[in-house]
Short mmCIF file of C-alpha atoms in Angstrom, two decimals:
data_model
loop_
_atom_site.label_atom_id
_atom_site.label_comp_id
_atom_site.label_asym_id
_atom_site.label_seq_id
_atom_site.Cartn_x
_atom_site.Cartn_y
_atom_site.Cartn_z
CA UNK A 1 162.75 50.35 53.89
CA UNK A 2 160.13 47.51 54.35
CA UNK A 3 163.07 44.86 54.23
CA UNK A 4 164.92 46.32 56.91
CA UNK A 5 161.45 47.13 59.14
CA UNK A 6 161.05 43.57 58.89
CA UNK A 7 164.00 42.33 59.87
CA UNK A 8 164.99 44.20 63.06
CA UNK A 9 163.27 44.83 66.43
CA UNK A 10 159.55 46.99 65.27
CA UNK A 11 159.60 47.84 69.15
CA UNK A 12 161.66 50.26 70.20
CA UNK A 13 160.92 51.80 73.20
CA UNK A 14 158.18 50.63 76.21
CA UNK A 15 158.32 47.33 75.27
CA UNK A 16 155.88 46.22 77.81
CA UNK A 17 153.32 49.48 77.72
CA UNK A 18 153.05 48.81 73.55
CA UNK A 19 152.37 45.17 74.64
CA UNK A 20 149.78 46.29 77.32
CA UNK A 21 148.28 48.55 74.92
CA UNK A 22 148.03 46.19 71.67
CA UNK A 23 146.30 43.46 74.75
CA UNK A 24 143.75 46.23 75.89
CA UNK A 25 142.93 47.03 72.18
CA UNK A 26 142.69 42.74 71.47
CA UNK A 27 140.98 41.62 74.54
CA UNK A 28 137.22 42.27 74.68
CA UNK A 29 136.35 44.95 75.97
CA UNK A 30 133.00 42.56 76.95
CA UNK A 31 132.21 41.07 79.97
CA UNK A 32 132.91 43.58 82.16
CA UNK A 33 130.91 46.27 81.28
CA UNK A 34 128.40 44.17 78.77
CA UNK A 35 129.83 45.38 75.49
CA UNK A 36 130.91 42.92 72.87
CA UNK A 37 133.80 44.74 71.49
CA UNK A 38 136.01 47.78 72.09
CA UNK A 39 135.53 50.55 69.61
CA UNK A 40 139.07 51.72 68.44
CA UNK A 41 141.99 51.28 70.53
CA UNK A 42 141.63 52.00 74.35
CA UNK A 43 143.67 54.24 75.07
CA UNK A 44 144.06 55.43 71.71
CA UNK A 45 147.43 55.42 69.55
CA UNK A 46 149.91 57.58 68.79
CA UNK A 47 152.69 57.49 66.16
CA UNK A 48 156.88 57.44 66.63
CA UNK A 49 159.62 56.90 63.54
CA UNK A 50 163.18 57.76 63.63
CA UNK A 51 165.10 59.32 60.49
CA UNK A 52 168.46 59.39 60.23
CA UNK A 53 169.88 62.35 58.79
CA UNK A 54 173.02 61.91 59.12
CA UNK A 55 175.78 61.09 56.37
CA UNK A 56 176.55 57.53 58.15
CA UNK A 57 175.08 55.23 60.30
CA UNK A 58 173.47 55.99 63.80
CA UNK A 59 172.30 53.76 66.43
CA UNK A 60 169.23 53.93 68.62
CA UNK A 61 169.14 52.42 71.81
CA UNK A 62 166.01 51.87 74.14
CA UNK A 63 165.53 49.95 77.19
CA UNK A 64 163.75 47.36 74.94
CA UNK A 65 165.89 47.27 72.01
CA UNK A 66 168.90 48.46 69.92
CA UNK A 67 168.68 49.55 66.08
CA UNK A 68 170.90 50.66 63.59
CA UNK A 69 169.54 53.01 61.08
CA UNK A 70 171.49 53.33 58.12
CA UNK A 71 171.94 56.48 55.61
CA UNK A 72 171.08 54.78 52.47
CA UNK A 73 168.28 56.56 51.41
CA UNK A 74 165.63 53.88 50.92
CA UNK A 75 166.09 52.51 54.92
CA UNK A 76 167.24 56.24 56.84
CA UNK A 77 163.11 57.19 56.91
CA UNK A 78 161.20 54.26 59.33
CA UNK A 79 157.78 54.30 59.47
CA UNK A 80 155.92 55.21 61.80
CA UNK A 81 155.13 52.61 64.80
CA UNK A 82 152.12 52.89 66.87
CA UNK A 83 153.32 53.55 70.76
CA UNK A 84 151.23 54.26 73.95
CA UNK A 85 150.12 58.02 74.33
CA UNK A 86 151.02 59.34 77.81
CA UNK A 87 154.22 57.26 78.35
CA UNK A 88 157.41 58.42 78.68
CA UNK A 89 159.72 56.94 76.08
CA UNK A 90 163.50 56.93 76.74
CA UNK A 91 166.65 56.19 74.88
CA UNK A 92 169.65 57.28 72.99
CA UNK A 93 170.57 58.02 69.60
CA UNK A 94 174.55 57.27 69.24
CA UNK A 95 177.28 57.54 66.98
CA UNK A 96 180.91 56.77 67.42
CA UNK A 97 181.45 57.89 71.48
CA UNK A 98 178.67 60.35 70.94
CA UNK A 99 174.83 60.09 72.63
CA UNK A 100 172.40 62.27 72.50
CA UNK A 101 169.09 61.27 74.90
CA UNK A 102 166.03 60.61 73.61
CA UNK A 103 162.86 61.74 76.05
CA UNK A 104 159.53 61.94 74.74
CA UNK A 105 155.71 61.27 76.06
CA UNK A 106 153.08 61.65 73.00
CA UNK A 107 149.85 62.79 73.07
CA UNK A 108 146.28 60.55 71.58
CA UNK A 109 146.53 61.13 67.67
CA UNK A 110 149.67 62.53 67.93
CA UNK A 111 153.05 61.70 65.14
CA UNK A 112 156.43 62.55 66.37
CA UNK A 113 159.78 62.11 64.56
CA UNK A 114 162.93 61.89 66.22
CA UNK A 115 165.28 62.86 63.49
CA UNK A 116 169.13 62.52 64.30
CA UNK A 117 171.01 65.26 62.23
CA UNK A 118 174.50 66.15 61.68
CA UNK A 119 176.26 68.83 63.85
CA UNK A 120 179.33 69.63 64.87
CA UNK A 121 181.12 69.32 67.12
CA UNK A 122 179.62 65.93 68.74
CA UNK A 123 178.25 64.90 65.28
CA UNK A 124 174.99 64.33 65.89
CA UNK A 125 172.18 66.05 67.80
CA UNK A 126 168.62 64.95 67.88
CA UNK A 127 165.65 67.32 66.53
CA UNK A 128 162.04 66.35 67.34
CA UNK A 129 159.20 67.26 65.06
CA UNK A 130 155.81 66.85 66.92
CA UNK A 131 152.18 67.04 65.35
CA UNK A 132 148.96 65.97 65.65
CA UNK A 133 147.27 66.15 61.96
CA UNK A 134 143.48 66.45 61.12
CA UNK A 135 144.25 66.77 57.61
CA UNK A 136 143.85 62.89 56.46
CA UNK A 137 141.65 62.85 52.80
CA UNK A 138 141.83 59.96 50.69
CA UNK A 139 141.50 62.31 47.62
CA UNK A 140 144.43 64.50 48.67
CA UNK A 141 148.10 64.03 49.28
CA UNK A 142 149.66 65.71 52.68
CA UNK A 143 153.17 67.34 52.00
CA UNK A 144 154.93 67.63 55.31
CA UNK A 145 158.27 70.07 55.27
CA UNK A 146 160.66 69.57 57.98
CA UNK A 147 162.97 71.82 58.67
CA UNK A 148 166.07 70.03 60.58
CA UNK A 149 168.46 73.15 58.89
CA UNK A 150 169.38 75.45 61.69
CA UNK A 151 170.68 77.50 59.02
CA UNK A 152 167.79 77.58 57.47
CA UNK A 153 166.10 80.35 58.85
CA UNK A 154 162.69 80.24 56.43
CA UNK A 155 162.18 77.50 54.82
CA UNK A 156 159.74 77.07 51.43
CA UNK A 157 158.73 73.95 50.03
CA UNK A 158 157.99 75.55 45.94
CA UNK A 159 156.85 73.51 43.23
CA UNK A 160 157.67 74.06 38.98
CA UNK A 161 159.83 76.49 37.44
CA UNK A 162 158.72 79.71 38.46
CA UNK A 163 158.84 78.53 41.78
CA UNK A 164 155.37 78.75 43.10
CA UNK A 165 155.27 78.59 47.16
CA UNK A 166 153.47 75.27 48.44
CA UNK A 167 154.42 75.81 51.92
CA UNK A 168 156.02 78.84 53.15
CA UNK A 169 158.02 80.24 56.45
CA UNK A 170 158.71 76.74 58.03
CA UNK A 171 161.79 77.65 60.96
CA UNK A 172 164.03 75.31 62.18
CA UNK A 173 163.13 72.43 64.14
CA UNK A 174 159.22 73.28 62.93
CA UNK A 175 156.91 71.62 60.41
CA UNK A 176 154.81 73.03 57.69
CA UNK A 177 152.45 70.69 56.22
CA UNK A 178 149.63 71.55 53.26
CA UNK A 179 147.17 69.36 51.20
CA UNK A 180 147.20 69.25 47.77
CA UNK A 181 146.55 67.54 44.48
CA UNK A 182 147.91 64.23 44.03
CA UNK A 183 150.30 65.46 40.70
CA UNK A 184 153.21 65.01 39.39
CA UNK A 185 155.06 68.18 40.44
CA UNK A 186 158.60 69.09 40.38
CA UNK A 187 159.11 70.45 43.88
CA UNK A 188 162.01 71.86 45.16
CA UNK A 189 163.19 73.69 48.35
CA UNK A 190 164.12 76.73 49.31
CA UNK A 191 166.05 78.74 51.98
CA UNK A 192 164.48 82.02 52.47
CA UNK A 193 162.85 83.99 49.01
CA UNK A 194 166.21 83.85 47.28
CA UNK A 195 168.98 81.33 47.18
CA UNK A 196 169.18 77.99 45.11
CA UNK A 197 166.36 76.11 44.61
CA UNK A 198 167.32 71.96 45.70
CA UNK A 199 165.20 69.39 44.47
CA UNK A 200 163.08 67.77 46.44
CA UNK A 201 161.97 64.39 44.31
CA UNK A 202 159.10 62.72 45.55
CA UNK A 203 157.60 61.56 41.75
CA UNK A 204 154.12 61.23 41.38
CA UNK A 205 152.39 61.30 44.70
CA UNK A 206 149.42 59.61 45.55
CA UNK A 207 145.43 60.36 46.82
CA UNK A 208 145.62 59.64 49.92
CA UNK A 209 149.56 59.34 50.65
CA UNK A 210 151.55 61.52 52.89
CA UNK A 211 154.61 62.45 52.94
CA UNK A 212 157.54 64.04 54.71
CA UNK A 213 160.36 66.71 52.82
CA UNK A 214 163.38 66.93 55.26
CA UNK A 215 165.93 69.88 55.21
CA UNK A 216 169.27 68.96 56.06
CA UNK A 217 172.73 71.45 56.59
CA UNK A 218 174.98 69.33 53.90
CA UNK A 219 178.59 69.62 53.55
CA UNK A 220 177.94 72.19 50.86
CA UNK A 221 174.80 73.55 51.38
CA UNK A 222 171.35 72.10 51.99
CA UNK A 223 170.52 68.58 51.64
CA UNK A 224 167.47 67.08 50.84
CA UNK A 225 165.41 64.31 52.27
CA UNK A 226 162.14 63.02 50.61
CA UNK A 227 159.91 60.18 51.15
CA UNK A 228 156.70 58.91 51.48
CA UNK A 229 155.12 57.96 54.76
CA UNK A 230 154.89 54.74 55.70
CA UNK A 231 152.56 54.02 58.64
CA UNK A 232 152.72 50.32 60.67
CA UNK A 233 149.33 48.64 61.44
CA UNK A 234 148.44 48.47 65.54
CA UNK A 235 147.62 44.47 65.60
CA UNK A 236 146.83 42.17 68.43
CA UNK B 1 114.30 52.64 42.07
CA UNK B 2 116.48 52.75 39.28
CA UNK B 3 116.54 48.95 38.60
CA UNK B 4 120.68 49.86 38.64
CA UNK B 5 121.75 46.94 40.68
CA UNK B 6 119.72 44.11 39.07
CA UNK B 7 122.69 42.21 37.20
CA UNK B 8 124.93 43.28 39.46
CA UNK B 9 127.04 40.69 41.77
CA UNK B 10 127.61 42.64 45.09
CA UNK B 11 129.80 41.32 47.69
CA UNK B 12 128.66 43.04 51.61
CA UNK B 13 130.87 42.92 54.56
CA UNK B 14 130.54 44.58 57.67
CA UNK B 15 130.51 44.68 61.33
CA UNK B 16 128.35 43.17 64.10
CA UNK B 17 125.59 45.05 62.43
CA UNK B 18 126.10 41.75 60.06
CA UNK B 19 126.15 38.85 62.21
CA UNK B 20 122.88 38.34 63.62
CA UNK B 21 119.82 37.15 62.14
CA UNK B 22 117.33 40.31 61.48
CA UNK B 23 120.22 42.93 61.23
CA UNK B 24 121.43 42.96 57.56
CA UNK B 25 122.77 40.08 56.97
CA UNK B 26 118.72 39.49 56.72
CA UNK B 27 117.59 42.80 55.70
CA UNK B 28 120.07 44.32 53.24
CA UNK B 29 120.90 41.49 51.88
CA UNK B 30 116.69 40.23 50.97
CA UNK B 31 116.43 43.94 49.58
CA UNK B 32 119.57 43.61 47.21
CA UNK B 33 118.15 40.48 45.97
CA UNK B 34 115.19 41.63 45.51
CA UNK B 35 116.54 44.19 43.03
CA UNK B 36 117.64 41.44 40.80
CA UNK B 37 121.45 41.31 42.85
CA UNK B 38 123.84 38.25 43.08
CA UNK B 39 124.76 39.06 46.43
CA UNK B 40 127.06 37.48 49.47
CA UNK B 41 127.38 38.84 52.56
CA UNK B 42 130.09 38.51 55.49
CA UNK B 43 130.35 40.32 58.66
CA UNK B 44 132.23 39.90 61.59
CA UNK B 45 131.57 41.26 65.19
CA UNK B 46 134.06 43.71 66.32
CA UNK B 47 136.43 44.00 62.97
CA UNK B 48 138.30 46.71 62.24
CA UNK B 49 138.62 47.14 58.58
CA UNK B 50 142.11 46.55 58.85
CA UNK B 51 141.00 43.19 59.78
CA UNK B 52 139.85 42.02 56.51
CA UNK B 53 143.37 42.85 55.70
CA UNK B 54 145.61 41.49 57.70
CA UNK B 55 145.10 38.07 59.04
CA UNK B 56 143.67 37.95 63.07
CA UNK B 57 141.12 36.91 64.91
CA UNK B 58 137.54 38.05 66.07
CA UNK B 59 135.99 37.39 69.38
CA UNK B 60 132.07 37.59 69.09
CA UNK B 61 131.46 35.82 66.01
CA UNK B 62 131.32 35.84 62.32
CA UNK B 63 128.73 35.27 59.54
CA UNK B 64 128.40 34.56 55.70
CA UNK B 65 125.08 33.83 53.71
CA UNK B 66 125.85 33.12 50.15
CA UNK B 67 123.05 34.27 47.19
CA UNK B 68 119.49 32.89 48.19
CA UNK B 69 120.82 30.76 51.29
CA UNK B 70 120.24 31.37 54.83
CA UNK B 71 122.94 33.10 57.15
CA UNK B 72 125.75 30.73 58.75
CA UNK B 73 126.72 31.93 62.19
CA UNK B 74 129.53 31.27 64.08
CA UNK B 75 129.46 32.58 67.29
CA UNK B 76 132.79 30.40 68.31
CA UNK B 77 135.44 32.94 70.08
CA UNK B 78 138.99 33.58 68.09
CA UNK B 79 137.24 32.56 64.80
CA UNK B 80 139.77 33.38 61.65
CA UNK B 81 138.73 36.39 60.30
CA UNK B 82 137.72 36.29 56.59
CA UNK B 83 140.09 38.27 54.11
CA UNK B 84 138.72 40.72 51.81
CA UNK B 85 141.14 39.59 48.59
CA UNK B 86 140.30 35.78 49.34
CA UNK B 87 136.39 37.38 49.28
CA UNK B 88 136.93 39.23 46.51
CA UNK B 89 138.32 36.55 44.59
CA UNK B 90 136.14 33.95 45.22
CA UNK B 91 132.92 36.15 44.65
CA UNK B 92 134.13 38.19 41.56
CA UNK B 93 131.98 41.27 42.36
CA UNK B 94 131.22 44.30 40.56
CA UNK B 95 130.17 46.30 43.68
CA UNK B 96 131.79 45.86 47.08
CA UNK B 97 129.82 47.77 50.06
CA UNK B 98 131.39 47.91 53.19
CA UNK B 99 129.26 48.93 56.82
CA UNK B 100 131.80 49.50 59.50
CA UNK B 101 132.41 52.19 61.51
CA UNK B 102 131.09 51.76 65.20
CA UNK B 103 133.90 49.40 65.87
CA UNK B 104 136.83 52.57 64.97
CA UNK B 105 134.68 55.73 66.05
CA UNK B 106 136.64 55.55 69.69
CA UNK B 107 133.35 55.66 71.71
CA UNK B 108 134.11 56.97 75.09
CA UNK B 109 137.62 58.67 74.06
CA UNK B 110 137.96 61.89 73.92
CA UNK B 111 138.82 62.74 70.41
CA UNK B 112 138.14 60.61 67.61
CA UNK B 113 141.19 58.14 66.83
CA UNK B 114 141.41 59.81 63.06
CA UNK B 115 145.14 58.60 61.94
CA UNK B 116 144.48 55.06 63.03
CA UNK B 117 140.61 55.06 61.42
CA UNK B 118 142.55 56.45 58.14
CA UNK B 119 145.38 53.64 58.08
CA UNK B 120 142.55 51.21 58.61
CA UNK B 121 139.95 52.30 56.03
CA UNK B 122 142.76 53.28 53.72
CA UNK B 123 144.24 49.62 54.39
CA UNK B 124 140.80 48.02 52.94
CA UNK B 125 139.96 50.72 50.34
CA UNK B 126 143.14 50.47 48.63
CA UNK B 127 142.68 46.50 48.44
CA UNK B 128 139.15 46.94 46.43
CA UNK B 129 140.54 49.62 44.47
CA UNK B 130 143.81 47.69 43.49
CA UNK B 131 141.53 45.32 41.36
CA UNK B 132 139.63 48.19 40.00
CA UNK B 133 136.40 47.34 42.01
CA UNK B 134 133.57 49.79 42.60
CA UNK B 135 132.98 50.53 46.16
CA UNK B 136 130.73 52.45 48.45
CA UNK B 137 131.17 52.76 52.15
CA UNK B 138 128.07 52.66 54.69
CA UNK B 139 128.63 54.83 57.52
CA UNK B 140 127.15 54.24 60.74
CA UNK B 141 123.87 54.78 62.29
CA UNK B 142 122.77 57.35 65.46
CA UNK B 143 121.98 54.51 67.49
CA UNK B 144 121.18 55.50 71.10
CA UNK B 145 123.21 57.61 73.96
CA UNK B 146 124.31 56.52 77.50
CA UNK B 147 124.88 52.76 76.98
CA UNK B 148 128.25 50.88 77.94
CA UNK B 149 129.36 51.41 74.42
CA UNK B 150 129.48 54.76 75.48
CA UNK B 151 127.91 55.85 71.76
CA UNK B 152 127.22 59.56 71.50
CA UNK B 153 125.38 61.65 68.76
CA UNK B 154 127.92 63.80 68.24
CA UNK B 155 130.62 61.23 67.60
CA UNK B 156 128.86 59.52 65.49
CA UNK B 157 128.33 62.86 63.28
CA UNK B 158 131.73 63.76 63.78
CA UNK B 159 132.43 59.83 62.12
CA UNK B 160 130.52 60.16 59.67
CA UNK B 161 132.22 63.62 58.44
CA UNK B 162 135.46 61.71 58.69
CA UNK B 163 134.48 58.90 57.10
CA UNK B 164 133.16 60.96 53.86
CA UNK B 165 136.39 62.55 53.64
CA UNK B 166 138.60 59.35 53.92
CA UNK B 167 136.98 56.65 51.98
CA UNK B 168 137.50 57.31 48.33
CA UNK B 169 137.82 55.48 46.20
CA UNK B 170 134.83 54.27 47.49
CA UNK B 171 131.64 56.13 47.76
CA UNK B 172 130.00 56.93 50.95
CA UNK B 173 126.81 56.80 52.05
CA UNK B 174 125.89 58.92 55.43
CA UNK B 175 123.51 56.75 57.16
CA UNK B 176 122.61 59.59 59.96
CA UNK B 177 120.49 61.12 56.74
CA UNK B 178 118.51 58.38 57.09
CA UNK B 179 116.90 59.20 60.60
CA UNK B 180 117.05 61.81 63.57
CA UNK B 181 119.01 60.95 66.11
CA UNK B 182 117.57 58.71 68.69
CA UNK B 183 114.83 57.36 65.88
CA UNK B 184 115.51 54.21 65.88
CA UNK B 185 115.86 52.30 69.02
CA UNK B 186 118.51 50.24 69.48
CA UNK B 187 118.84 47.14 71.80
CA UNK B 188 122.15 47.51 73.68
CA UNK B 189 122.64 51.58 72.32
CA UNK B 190 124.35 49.91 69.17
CA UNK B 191 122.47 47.57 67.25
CA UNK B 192 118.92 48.12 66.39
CA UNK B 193 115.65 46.69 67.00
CA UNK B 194 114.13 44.40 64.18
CA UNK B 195 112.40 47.67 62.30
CA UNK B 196 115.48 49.68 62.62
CA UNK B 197 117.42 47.05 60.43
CA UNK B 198 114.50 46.62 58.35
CA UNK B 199 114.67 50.58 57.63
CA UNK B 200 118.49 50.72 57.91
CA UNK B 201 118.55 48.04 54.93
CA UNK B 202 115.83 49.39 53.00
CA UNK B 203 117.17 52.95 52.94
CA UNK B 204 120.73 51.82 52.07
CA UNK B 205 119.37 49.64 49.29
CA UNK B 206 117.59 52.93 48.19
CA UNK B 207 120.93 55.04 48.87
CA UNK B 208 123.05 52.20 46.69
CA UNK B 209 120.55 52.68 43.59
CA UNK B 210 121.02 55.88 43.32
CA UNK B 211 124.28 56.60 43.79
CA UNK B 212 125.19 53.67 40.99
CA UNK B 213 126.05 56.17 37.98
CA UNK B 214 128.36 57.68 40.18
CA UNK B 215 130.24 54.23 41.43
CA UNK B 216 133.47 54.01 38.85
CA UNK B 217 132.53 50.03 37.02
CA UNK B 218 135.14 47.20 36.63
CA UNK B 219 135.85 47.59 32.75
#
């Protein structure tokens, strides 16, 4: 994931507003009103990442940039990139002949993913997940389930054998997010209280680290998508 | 006192609250050594703690005093910021105590910038606690209302709960225990007269002693 992040475009949208912002949030914030230093960014930050979702490669397109996310599993989930709150963002997410627009303004404090999914019959639609959290604690870990299954109608993030619910009741197109204990637990997913169970492997997670379970429609069933969250710095 | 930090080599860094003569730099740092402490001390006006992290520059100054010597202060604009794993590795400590926290609280915004304060304290934390280094975190003070900093009591409480919650490894220390709000009087609404650093420093001193036996030690 970092490889790739490093090697293409980090701005993706607003080129200029993320510029303006990352200036505001350098320059002092001094003479002009006798302080010697801003406290936290200006106009504060919010947080954008695309996943792909998709079986193959899909393409997102901004007035600032163009980026090619892959499928592999280690580059499909970007991290998260600090953008301006209150701006509207615009683009396209494209595959073959197909685009879907891409329209969002974000909020102070707020995390949005744009996830491009498989559907049929243009092949690709775009979901967006949108949240603000107030659950960061460096002695937990955050579990995030996103549900990007329409078919899915109830979806339950469970955890060992006898399938104990961690988060429950997450519909499509929603997010269910809980704290917990930073363990080694065999998680899995579920559709509704019965049905198969699909792993969900995410290995020993972290204090501190968040992290984001994606349900996908597969070609036989549901598909899952697990990661950790990774989180780019706002510099000058 | 315990006597628990005599031996000890402490390494402090901090904020603006660091980088003047009379504010810790002087008075926390004469207390540690006074309790039988090796201790250096950097701040740097305006960091971030994801400063000390990744390479940038400050714009109102920086400062160091090393052991017994007086403060060096650089008040040059777009000084280098000091890292905190070149610090760490030159001055080998066994405690690391961080004061920042005015400089991320998002005075004058309407809610409190919590996602980028975690990704910054959680950038620095993980830094100390990658080379297994005890570490307590000093909150900020009450300081005063209605300046241009646009300071407020209640963000400053609501800080200080955040910062308790997202600084471990490192310990925290809640320096709004250590006066009512508005007690001591501050210069600019920020930074304290001369007693208020001379309490500031003596309480955290006080605060670091006793919360020793519960700061994890470098094996």
């Amino acid at each position: 994931m970092s490889r790739l992040a490093n090697a293409i475009p980090r701005l993706l949208f607003g080129l200029a507003a993320l510029v303006a912002v990352c200036c505001a949030y350098s320059g002092a914030a001094s003479a002009a009103d006798g302080r010697l230093y801003p406290s936290g960014p200006p106009n504060g930050v919010a947080y954008l990442r695309f996943v792909n979702l998709t079986s193959h490669e899909v393409t997102i397109t901004s007035p600032a940039a163009k980026i090619a996310i892959p499928a592999e599993a280690e580059y499909r989930v970007r991290e998260f990139d600090p953008v301006p709150p209150g701006v509207e963002l615009t683009g396209s997410a494209q595959f073959g002949e197909t685009s879907k627009p891409i329209d969002v303004k974000l909020t102070a404090n707020e995390f949005v993913t744009v996830a491009v999914v498989p559907d049929s019959p243009d092949g690709i639609a775009v979901t967006v997940f949108r949240e603000t959290p107030s659950d960061f604690n460096a002695l937990k870990s955050s579990l995030g389930l996103f549900n990007a299954d329409k078919a899915c109608t109830s979806g339950q993030l469970v955890a060992g054998d006898n399938h104990q619910p961690v988060i429950t009741d997450v519909a499509p197109g929603a997010i269910g997010r809980r704290q917990v204990n930073p363990v080694n637990a065999e998680l899995a997913v579920m559709c509704g209280g019965a049905g198969p169970a699909v792993q969900a492997k995410l290995g020993q997670l972290n204090a501190g680290d968040r992290y984001s379970v994606f349900v996908v429609a597969g070609a036989s069933g549901t598909d899952i998508v697990a990661q950790r969250d990774e989180q780019a710095p706002l510099r000058p | 006192m315990n006597g628990l930090l005599a031996g000890l080599a402490i390494l402090v860094i901090g904020d603006s609250h660091m980088v003047t003569n009379g504010y810790l730099i002087t008075t926390l740092h004469d207390d540690l050594l006074a309790q039988g402490a090796t201790v250096d001390t950097y701040g740097m006006c305006g960091a971030n703690a994801g400063d000390w992290v990744y390479p940038t520059t400050v714009q109102c100054g920086r400062a160091e005093r090393i052991g017994k010597a007086g403060a060096e202060i650089d008040r040059k604009p777009n000084v280098p910021t000091y890292q905190i794993d070149a610090l760490l590795a030159k001055t080998h400590p066994n405690l690391v105590v961080i004061e920042m926290g005015d400089t991320m609280a998002g005075y004058g915004q309407k809610t409190l910038p919590q996602a980028w304060i975690y990704q910054q304290v959680h950038a620095l934390t993980s830094r100390i606690a990658a080379q297994n280094i005890a570490c307590v975190w000093v909150g900020p003070p009450w300081g005063s209302e209605g300046s241009s900093y646009h300071k407020t009591f209640e963000r400053v409480k609501e800080m200080s709960a955040f910062l308790s919650t997202a600084v471990a490894p490192c310990k925290f220390i809640d320096s709004t225990q250590f006066s009512k709000p508005g007690e001591w009087p501050t210069i600019d609404g920020q930074h304290l007269t001369a007693s208020g650093y001379r309490a500031w420093g003596t309480d955290i001193a006080r605060s670091l002693d006793q919360v020793m036996p519960q700061v994890a030690k470098k094996p």
